[in-house]
Amino acid sequence: MLLRCAERAGAESFTYISSVKAKRPPRGRVAGEDDGVPATDVYGHSKWLGERLLLAELSNCRVNLIRSASVYGIDTGGRGSRGRAGRWLGLLGFVGNIAPLLPASGRRSFISLSDLVQAIVLLAEAQHCNRQVFIAAEPTFYDLAAIVSAIRGARVRASSRLMRLLLAAARPLRRLPIARTLLELEESELYSAARLRKALRWRAEERYCHFLRSIS
């Protein structure tokens, strides 16, 4: 196990990067670390089990967890990432140009790679933090219309009626991957990093909308 390897190497701190997907957030509210229930899907449940196993392990070094929201950003050698993101965002921008309305999707939380790394560094140095769980997320939430608006540089309208029509068509086909993706658009996943800000005097400096504009 990585924790044991870290201990043998003399590490004073071990930080596990988990995901907000480890728990299903309550509907209609911003979730903290203690809110929601353990995830049951394969990815989320694996993260939840990893957290439980790690926190149950006896250790001499400090052990902490960061549940990250969806991460965005480009590393210094990330030309491929920029290309993939650019193509995907180009498609969304094209849809925004030809569609007068977009479905009113749920909103999601994001975190920049640079802000996440800063949280990891601060937590590794924080001697007062041990066996704690923190969420890393920026304070702004984004739905499909907000994402396309940022790409285009102009406001795009969202329609709840259009969303209901799409969902009605998708529900009988929920076994198909594309139908499941459409159904997931309805859900909001909103997270607060208040505990992390209070414990480490950390704050998310970047914003997803600025990132979208920079690569679109």
PDB file of C-alpha atoms in Angstrom:
ATOM      1  CA  MET A   1       0.000   0.000   0.000  1.00  0.00           C
ATOM      2  CA  LEU A   2       1.246   3.498  -0.833  1.00  0.00           C
ATOM      3  CA  LEU A   3       0.762   4.698   2.737  1.00  0.00           C
ATOM      4  CA  ARG A   4       3.097   2.008   4.064  1.00  0.00           C
ATOM      5  CA  CYS A   5       5.678   2.879   1.420  1.00  0.00           C
ATOM      6  CA  ALA A   6       5.440   6.531   2.458  1.00  0.00           C
ATOM      7  CA  GLU A   7       5.969   5.613   6.095  1.00  0.00           C
ATOM      8  CA  ARG A   8       9.005   3.484   5.301  1.00  0.00           C
ATOM      9  CA  ALA A   9      10.429   6.422   3.366  1.00  0.00           C
ATOM     10  CA  GLY A  10      10.021   8.636   6.430  1.00  0.00           C
ATOM     11  CA  ALA A  11       7.171  10.789   5.118  1.00  0.00           C
ATOM     12  CA  GLU A  12       5.503  13.024   7.683  1.00  0.00           C
ATOM     13  CA  SER A  13       2.318  13.542   5.665  1.00  0.00           C
ATOM     14  CA  PHE A  14       0.273  11.501   3.181  1.00  0.00           C
ATOM     15  CA  THR A  15      -2.517  13.089   1.135  1.00  0.00           C
ATOM     16  CA  TYR A  16      -4.949  10.923  -0.819  1.00  0.00           C
ATOM     17  CA  ILE A  17      -6.660  12.562  -3.786  1.00  0.00           C
ATOM     18  CA  SER A  18     -10.204  11.246  -3.871  1.00  0.00           C
ATOM     19  CA  SER A  19     -13.236  12.634  -5.681  1.00  0.00           C
ATOM     20  CA  VAL A  20     -16.506  14.302  -4.784  1.00  0.00           C
ATOM     21  CA  LYS A  21     -17.998  11.290  -6.590  1.00  0.00           C
ATOM     22  CA  ALA A  22     -17.251   9.227  -3.460  1.00  0.00           C
ATOM     23  CA  LYS A  23     -20.613  10.388  -2.077  1.00  0.00           C
ATOM     24  CA  ARG A  24     -23.919  11.196  -3.720  1.00  0.00           C
ATOM     25  CA  PRO A  25     -24.802  14.773  -2.762  1.00  0.00           C
ATOM     26  CA  PRO A  26     -28.268  15.702  -1.489  1.00  0.00           C
ATOM     27  CA  ARG A  27     -30.530  17.167  -4.151  1.00  0.00           C
ATOM     28  CA  GLY A  28     -31.041  20.901  -4.309  1.00  0.00           C
ATOM     29  CA  ARG A  29     -28.319  22.018  -1.902  1.00  0.00           C
ATOM     30  CA  VAL A  30     -24.595  22.693  -1.743  1.00  0.00           C
ATOM     31  CA  ALA A  31     -22.872  19.702  -0.153  1.00  0.00           C
ATOM     32  CA  GLY A  32     -20.079  19.635   2.393  1.00  0.00           C
ATOM     33  CA  GLU A  33     -17.842  16.734   3.336  1.00  0.00           C
ATOM     34  CA  ASP A  34     -20.388  15.146   5.700  1.00  0.00           C
ATOM     35  CA  ASP A  35     -23.426  15.508   3.441  1.00  0.00           C
ATOM     36  CA  GLY A  36     -24.903  12.859   1.161  1.00  0.00           C
ATOM     37  CA  VAL A  37     -24.577   9.077   1.135  1.00  0.00           C
ATOM     38  CA  PRO A  38     -21.805   6.737  -0.085  1.00  0.00           C
ATOM     39  CA  ALA A  39     -21.830   6.311  -3.861  1.00  0.00           C
ATOM     40  CA  THR A  40     -23.062   3.057  -5.384  1.00  0.00           C
ATOM     41  CA  ASP A  41     -21.691   3.406  -8.928  1.00  0.00           C
ATOM     42  CA  VAL A  42     -18.419   1.625  -9.722  1.00  0.00           C
ATOM     43  CA  TYR A  43     -16.174   4.698  -9.815  1.00  0.00           C
ATOM     44  CA  GLY A  44     -17.659   6.525  -6.838  1.00  0.00           C
ATOM     45  CA  HIS A  45     -17.875   3.392  -4.687  1.00  0.00           C
ATOM     46  CA  SER A  46     -14.215   2.580  -5.388  1.00  0.00           C
ATOM     47  CA  LYS A  47     -13.262   6.058  -4.170  1.00  0.00           C
ATOM     48  CA  TRP A  48     -15.405   5.656  -1.049  1.00  0.00           C
ATOM     49  CA  LEU A  49     -13.855   2.273  -0.225  1.00  0.00           C
ATOM     50  CA  GLY A  50     -10.374   3.687  -0.805  1.00  0.00           C
ATOM     51  CA  GLU A  51     -11.091   6.461   1.678  1.00  0.00           C
ATOM     52  CA  ARG A  52     -12.419   4.059   4.310  1.00  0.00           C
ATOM     53  CA  LEU A  53      -9.468   1.677   3.975  1.00  0.00           C
ATOM     54  CA  LEU A  54      -6.953   4.499   4.180  1.00  0.00           C
ATOM     55  CA  LEU A  55      -8.503   6.129   7.245  1.00  0.00           C
ATOM     56  CA  ALA A  56      -8.715   2.744   8.982  1.00  0.00           C
ATOM     57  CA  GLU A  57      -4.993   2.109   8.469  1.00  0.00           C
ATOM     58  CA  LEU A  58      -2.743   2.693  11.481  1.00  0.00           C
ATOM     59  CA  SER A  59      -0.046   5.193  10.612  1.00  0.00           C
ATOM     60  CA  ASN A  60       2.575   7.377  12.240  1.00  0.00           C
ATOM     61  CA  CYS A  61       2.415  10.019   9.522  1.00  0.00           C
ATOM     62  CA  ARG A  62      -0.448  12.445   9.050  1.00  0.00           C
ATOM     63  CA  VAL A  63      -3.136  11.150   6.677  1.00  0.00           C
ATOM     64  CA  ASN A  64      -5.635  13.455   4.974  1.00  0.00           C
ATOM     65  CA  LEU A  65      -8.019  13.249   2.026  1.00  0.00           C
ATOM     66  CA  ILE A  66      -8.992  15.766  -0.627  1.00  0.00           C
ATOM     67  CA  ARG A  67     -12.185  15.158  -2.570  1.00  0.00           C
ATOM     68  CA  SER A  68     -11.699  17.014  -5.797  1.00  0.00           C
ATOM     69  CA  ALA A  69     -14.471  18.427  -7.960  1.00  0.00           C
ATOM     70  CA  SER A  70     -14.085  18.043 -11.748  1.00  0.00           C
ATOM     71  CA  VAL A  71     -10.557  19.189 -12.576  1.00  0.00           C
ATOM     72  CA  TYR A  72      -9.684  21.457 -15.485  1.00  0.00           C
ATOM     73  CA  GLY A  73      -6.389  22.925 -16.639  1.00  0.00           C
ATOM     74  CA  ILE A  74      -3.449  22.318 -18.929  1.00  0.00           C
ATOM     75  CA  ASP A  75       0.030  21.267 -17.835  1.00  0.00           C
ATOM     76  CA  THR A  76       3.151  22.698 -19.445  1.00  0.00           C
ATOM     77  CA  GLY A  77       3.397  19.828 -21.893  1.00  0.00           C
ATOM     78  CA  GLY A  78      -0.340  19.463 -22.411  1.00  0.00           C
ATOM     79  CA  ARG A  79      -0.671  20.260 -26.099  1.00  0.00           C
ATOM     80  CA  GLY A  80      -2.737  17.103 -26.522  1.00  0.00           C
ATOM     81  CA  SER A  81      -5.034  18.077 -23.672  1.00  0.00           C
ATOM     82  CA  ARG A  82      -5.487  21.524 -25.164  1.00  0.00           C
ATOM     83  CA  GLY A  83      -6.320  19.954 -28.521  1.00  0.00           C
ATOM     84  CA  ARG A  84      -8.922  17.558 -27.106  1.00  0.00           C
ATOM     85  CA  ALA A  85     -10.487  20.237 -24.924  1.00  0.00           C
ATOM     86  CA  GLY A  86     -10.466  22.680 -27.822  1.00  0.00           C
ATOM     87  CA  ARG A  87     -12.263  20.245 -30.122  1.00  0.00           C
ATOM     88  CA  TRP A  88     -14.912  19.471 -27.501  1.00  0.00           C
ATOM     89  CA  LEU A  89     -15.448  23.109 -26.669  1.00  0.00           C
ATOM     90  CA  GLY A  90     -15.498  23.971 -30.364  1.00  0.00           C
ATOM     91  CA  LEU A  91     -18.398  21.554 -30.762  1.00  0.00           C
ATOM     92  CA  LEU A  92     -20.258  23.162 -27.855  1.00  0.00           C
ATOM     93  CA  GLY A  93     -19.603  26.590 -29.337  1.00  0.00           C
ATOM     94  CA  PHE A  94     -20.984  25.428 -32.688  1.00  0.00           C
ATOM     95  CA  VAL A  95     -24.121  24.120 -30.993  1.00  0.00           C
ATOM     96  CA  GLY A  96     -24.476  27.450 -29.191  1.00  0.00           C
ATOM     97  CA  ASN A  97     -24.233  29.330 -32.484  1.00  0.00           C
ATOM     98  CA  ILE A  98     -26.948  27.347 -34.254  1.00  0.00           C
ATOM     99  CA  ALA A  99     -29.321  26.663 -31.348  1.00  0.00           C
ATOM    100  CA  PRO A 100     -31.427  29.595 -30.076  1.00  0.00           C
ATOM    101  CA  LEU A 101     -32.044  27.684 -26.834  1.00  0.00           C
ATOM    102  CA  LEU A 102     -30.178  25.068 -24.827  1.00  0.00           C
ATOM    103  CA  PRO A 103     -31.697  22.603 -22.356  1.00  0.00           C
ATOM    104  CA  ALA A 104     -31.640  23.875 -18.773  1.00  0.00           C
ATOM    105  CA  SER A 105     -29.208  21.371 -17.315  1.00  0.00           C
ATOM    106  CA  GLY A 106     -28.141  20.880 -13.720  1.00  0.00           C
ATOM    107  CA  ARG A 107     -25.131  22.781 -12.381  1.00  0.00           C
ATOM    108  CA  ARG A 108     -21.724  21.321 -11.538  1.00  0.00           C
ATOM    109  CA  SER A 109     -18.659  22.196  -9.468  1.00  0.00           C
ATOM    110  CA  PHE A 110     -15.142  22.500 -10.883  1.00  0.00           C
ATOM    111  CA  ILE A 111     -11.595  23.122  -9.640  1.00  0.00           C
ATOM    112  CA  SER A 112      -8.498  24.200 -11.542  1.00  0.00           C
ATOM    113  CA  LEU A 113      -5.428  21.973 -11.539  1.00  0.00           C
ATOM    114  CA  SER A 114      -3.277  24.786 -10.137  1.00  0.00           C
ATOM    115  CA  ASP A 115      -5.680  25.444  -7.242  1.00  0.00           C
ATOM    116  CA  LEU A 116      -5.854  21.726  -6.475  1.00  0.00           C
ATOM    117  CA  VAL A 117      -2.053  21.451  -6.393  1.00  0.00           C
ATOM    118  CA  GLN A 118      -1.886  24.447  -4.059  1.00  0.00           C
ATOM    119  CA  ALA A 119      -4.369  22.756  -1.710  1.00  0.00           C
ATOM    120  CA  ILE A 120      -2.279  19.562  -1.745  1.00  0.00           C
ATOM    121  CA  VAL A 121       0.902  21.482  -0.861  1.00  0.00           C
ATOM    122  CA  LEU A 122      -0.760  23.440   1.953  1.00  0.00           C
ATOM    123  CA  LEU A 123      -2.339  20.306   3.405  1.00  0.00           C
ATOM    124  CA  ALA A 124       0.969  18.432   3.330  1.00  0.00           C
ATOM    125  CA  GLU A 125       2.528  21.245   5.371  1.00  0.00           C
ATOM    126  CA  ALA A 126      -0.389  21.615   7.831  1.00  0.00           C
ATOM    127  CA  GLN A 127       0.708  19.867  11.009  1.00  0.00           C
ATOM    128  CA  HIS A 128      -2.649  20.546  12.668  1.00  0.00           C
ATOM    129  CA  CYS A 129      -4.520  18.480  10.039  1.00  0.00           C
ATOM    130  CA  ASN A 130      -4.669  14.721  10.495  1.00  0.00           C
ATOM    131  CA  ARG A 131      -7.263  12.201   9.285  1.00  0.00           C
ATOM    132  CA  GLN A 132      -9.461  14.913   7.880  1.00  0.00           C
ATOM    133  CA  VAL A 133     -11.481  15.043   4.670  1.00  0.00           C
ATOM    134  CA  PHE A 134     -11.664  18.191   2.558  1.00  0.00           C
ATOM    135  CA  ILE A 135     -13.517  19.155  -0.612  1.00  0.00           C
ATOM    136  CA  ALA A 136     -11.632  21.208  -3.210  1.00  0.00           C
ATOM    137  CA  ALA A 137     -13.978  23.202  -5.451  1.00  0.00           C
ATOM    138  CA  GLU A 138     -14.304  26.755  -6.709  1.00  0.00           C
ATOM    139  CA  PRO A 139     -17.303  28.764  -5.457  1.00  0.00           C
ATOM    140  CA  THR A 140     -18.918  29.210  -8.888  1.00  0.00           C
ATOM    141  CA  PHE A 141     -21.250  26.595 -10.404  1.00  0.00           C
ATOM    142  CA  TYR A 142     -21.835  25.993 -14.104  1.00  0.00           C
ATOM    143  CA  ASP A 143     -24.665  24.578 -16.181  1.00  0.00           C
ATOM    144  CA  LEU A 144     -24.599  23.838 -19.915  1.00  0.00           C
ATOM    145  CA  ALA A 145     -25.798  27.327 -20.854  1.00  0.00           C
ATOM    146  CA  ALA A 146     -23.117  28.986 -18.691  1.00  0.00           C
ATOM    147  CA  ILE A 147     -20.397  26.838 -20.271  1.00  0.00           C
ATOM    148  CA  VAL A 148     -21.513  27.634 -23.822  1.00  0.00           C
ATOM    149  CA  SER A 149     -21.925  31.324 -22.910  1.00  0.00           C
ATOM    150  CA  ALA A 150     -18.312  31.412 -21.698  1.00  0.00           C
ATOM    151  CA  ILE A 151     -17.099  29.764 -24.907  1.00  0.00           C
ATOM    152  CA  ARG A 152     -19.031  32.129 -27.165  1.00  0.00           C
ATOM    153  CA  GLY A 153     -18.495  35.257 -25.108  1.00  0.00           C
ATOM    154  CA  ALA A 154     -22.227  35.944 -25.320  1.00  0.00           C
ATOM    155  CA  ARG A 155     -25.146  34.894 -23.143  1.00  0.00           C
ATOM    156  CA  VAL A 156     -27.023  31.752 -24.209  1.00  0.00           C
ATOM    157  CA  ARG A 157     -30.569  31.154 -22.994  1.00  0.00           C
ATOM    158  CA  ALA A 158     -31.649  27.934 -21.301  1.00  0.00           C
ATOM    159  CA  SER A 159     -35.073  26.295 -21.549  1.00  0.00           C
ATOM    160  CA  SER A 160     -36.550  24.039 -18.864  1.00  0.00           C
ATOM    161  CA  ARG A 161     -39.249  22.918 -21.299  1.00  0.00           C
ATOM    162  CA  LEU A 162     -36.642  21.756 -23.818  1.00  0.00           C
ATOM    163  CA  MET A 163     -34.884  19.834 -21.055  1.00  0.00           C
ATOM    164  CA  ARG A 164     -38.123  18.084 -20.075  1.00  0.00           C
ATOM    165  CA  LEU A 165     -38.723  17.057 -23.696  1.00  0.00           C
ATOM    166  CA  LEU A 166     -35.211  15.617 -24.010  1.00  0.00           C
ATOM    167  CA  LEU A 167     -35.538  13.716 -20.742  1.00  0.00           C
ATOM    168  CA  ALA A 168     -38.937  12.314 -21.714  1.00  0.00           C
ATOM    169  CA  ALA A 169     -37.404  10.942 -24.908  1.00  0.00           C
ATOM    170  CA  ALA A 170     -34.331   9.575 -23.114  1.00  0.00           C
ATOM    171  CA  ARG A 171     -35.966   7.780 -20.168  1.00  0.00           C
ATOM    172  CA  PRO A 172     -37.309   4.778 -22.168  1.00  0.00           C
ATOM    173  CA  LEU A 173     -33.788   4.347 -23.598  1.00  0.00           C
ATOM    174  CA  ARG A 174     -31.913   4.706 -20.302  1.00  0.00           C
ATOM    175  CA  ARG A 175     -29.892   1.521 -20.973  1.00  0.00           C
ATOM    176  CA  LEU A 176     -28.122   3.236 -23.866  1.00  0.00           C
ATOM    177  CA  PRO A 177     -24.986   5.255 -22.941  1.00  0.00           C
ATOM    178  CA  ILE A 178     -26.122   8.395 -24.783  1.00  0.00           C
ATOM    179  CA  ALA A 179     -29.504   8.270 -23.022  1.00  0.00           C
ATOM    180  CA  ARG A 180     -27.825   7.898 -19.614  1.00  0.00           C
ATOM    181  CA  THR A 181     -25.641  10.902 -20.415  1.00  0.00           C
ATOM    182  CA  LEU A 182     -28.720  12.991 -21.217  1.00  0.00           C
ATOM    183  CA  LEU A 183     -30.421  11.916 -17.998  1.00  0.00           C
ATOM    184  CA  GLU A 184     -27.342  12.891 -15.982  1.00  0.00           C
ATOM    185  CA  LEU A 185     -27.581  16.425 -17.376  1.00  0.00           C
ATOM    186  CA  GLU A 186     -30.632  16.990 -15.195  1.00  0.00           C
ATOM    187  CA  GLU A 187     -28.743  16.443 -11.943  1.00  0.00           C
ATOM    188  CA  SER A 188     -26.852  19.161 -10.097  1.00  0.00           C
ATOM    189  CA  GLU A 189     -23.678  18.367  -8.156  1.00  0.00           C
ATOM    190  CA  LEU A 190     -22.769  21.380  -6.032  1.00  0.00           C
ATOM    191  CA  TYR A 191     -19.956  21.355  -3.483  1.00  0.00           C
ATOM    192  CA  SER A 192     -18.516  23.729  -0.903  1.00  0.00           C
ATOM    193  CA  ALA A 193     -14.828  24.046   0.011  1.00  0.00           C
ATOM    194  CA  ALA A 194     -15.607  26.036   3.181  1.00  0.00           C
ATOM    195  CA  ARG A 195     -13.824  23.530   5.447  1.00  0.00           C
ATOM    196  CA  LEU A 196     -10.658  23.677   3.340  1.00  0.00           C
ATOM    197  CA  ARG A 197     -10.702  27.480   3.233  1.00  0.00           C
ATOM    198  CA  LYS A 198     -11.078  27.686   7.002  1.00  0.00           C
ATOM    199  CA  ALA A 199      -8.433  25.080   7.843  1.00  0.00           C
ATOM    200  CA  LEU A 200      -5.702  26.187   5.433  1.00  0.00           C
ATOM    201  CA  ARG A 201      -6.552  29.771   4.469  1.00  0.00           C
ATOM    202  CA  TRP A 202      -6.794  28.414   0.944  1.00  0.00           C
ATOM    203  CA  ARG A 203      -8.982  29.851  -1.781  1.00  0.00           C
ATOM    204  CA  ALA A 204      -9.647  28.923  -5.387  1.00  0.00           C
ATOM    205  CA  GLU A 205      -8.123  31.675  -7.532  1.00  0.00           C
ATOM    206  CA  GLU A 206      -9.013  30.361 -10.990  1.00  0.00           C
ATOM    207  CA  ARG A 207     -12.462  30.227 -12.614  1.00  0.00           C
ATOM    208  CA  TYR A 208     -13.706  27.694 -15.129  1.00  0.00           C
ATOM    209  CA  CYS A 209     -15.295  30.385 -17.309  1.00  0.00           C
ATOM    210  CA  HIS A 210     -11.913  32.112 -17.736  1.00  0.00           C
ATOM    211  CA  PHE A 211     -10.294  28.809 -18.676  1.00  0.00           C
ATOM    212  CA  LEU A 212     -12.981  28.140 -21.278  1.00  0.00           C
ATOM    213  CA  ARG A 213     -12.431  31.537 -22.869  1.00  0.00           C
ATOM    214  CA  SER A 214      -8.663  31.030 -22.937  1.00  0.00           C
ATOM    215  CA  ILE A 215      -8.810  27.844 -25.018  1.00  0.00           C
ATOM    216  CA  SER A 216     -11.885  28.506 -27.169  1.00  0.00           C
TER     217      SER A 216
END
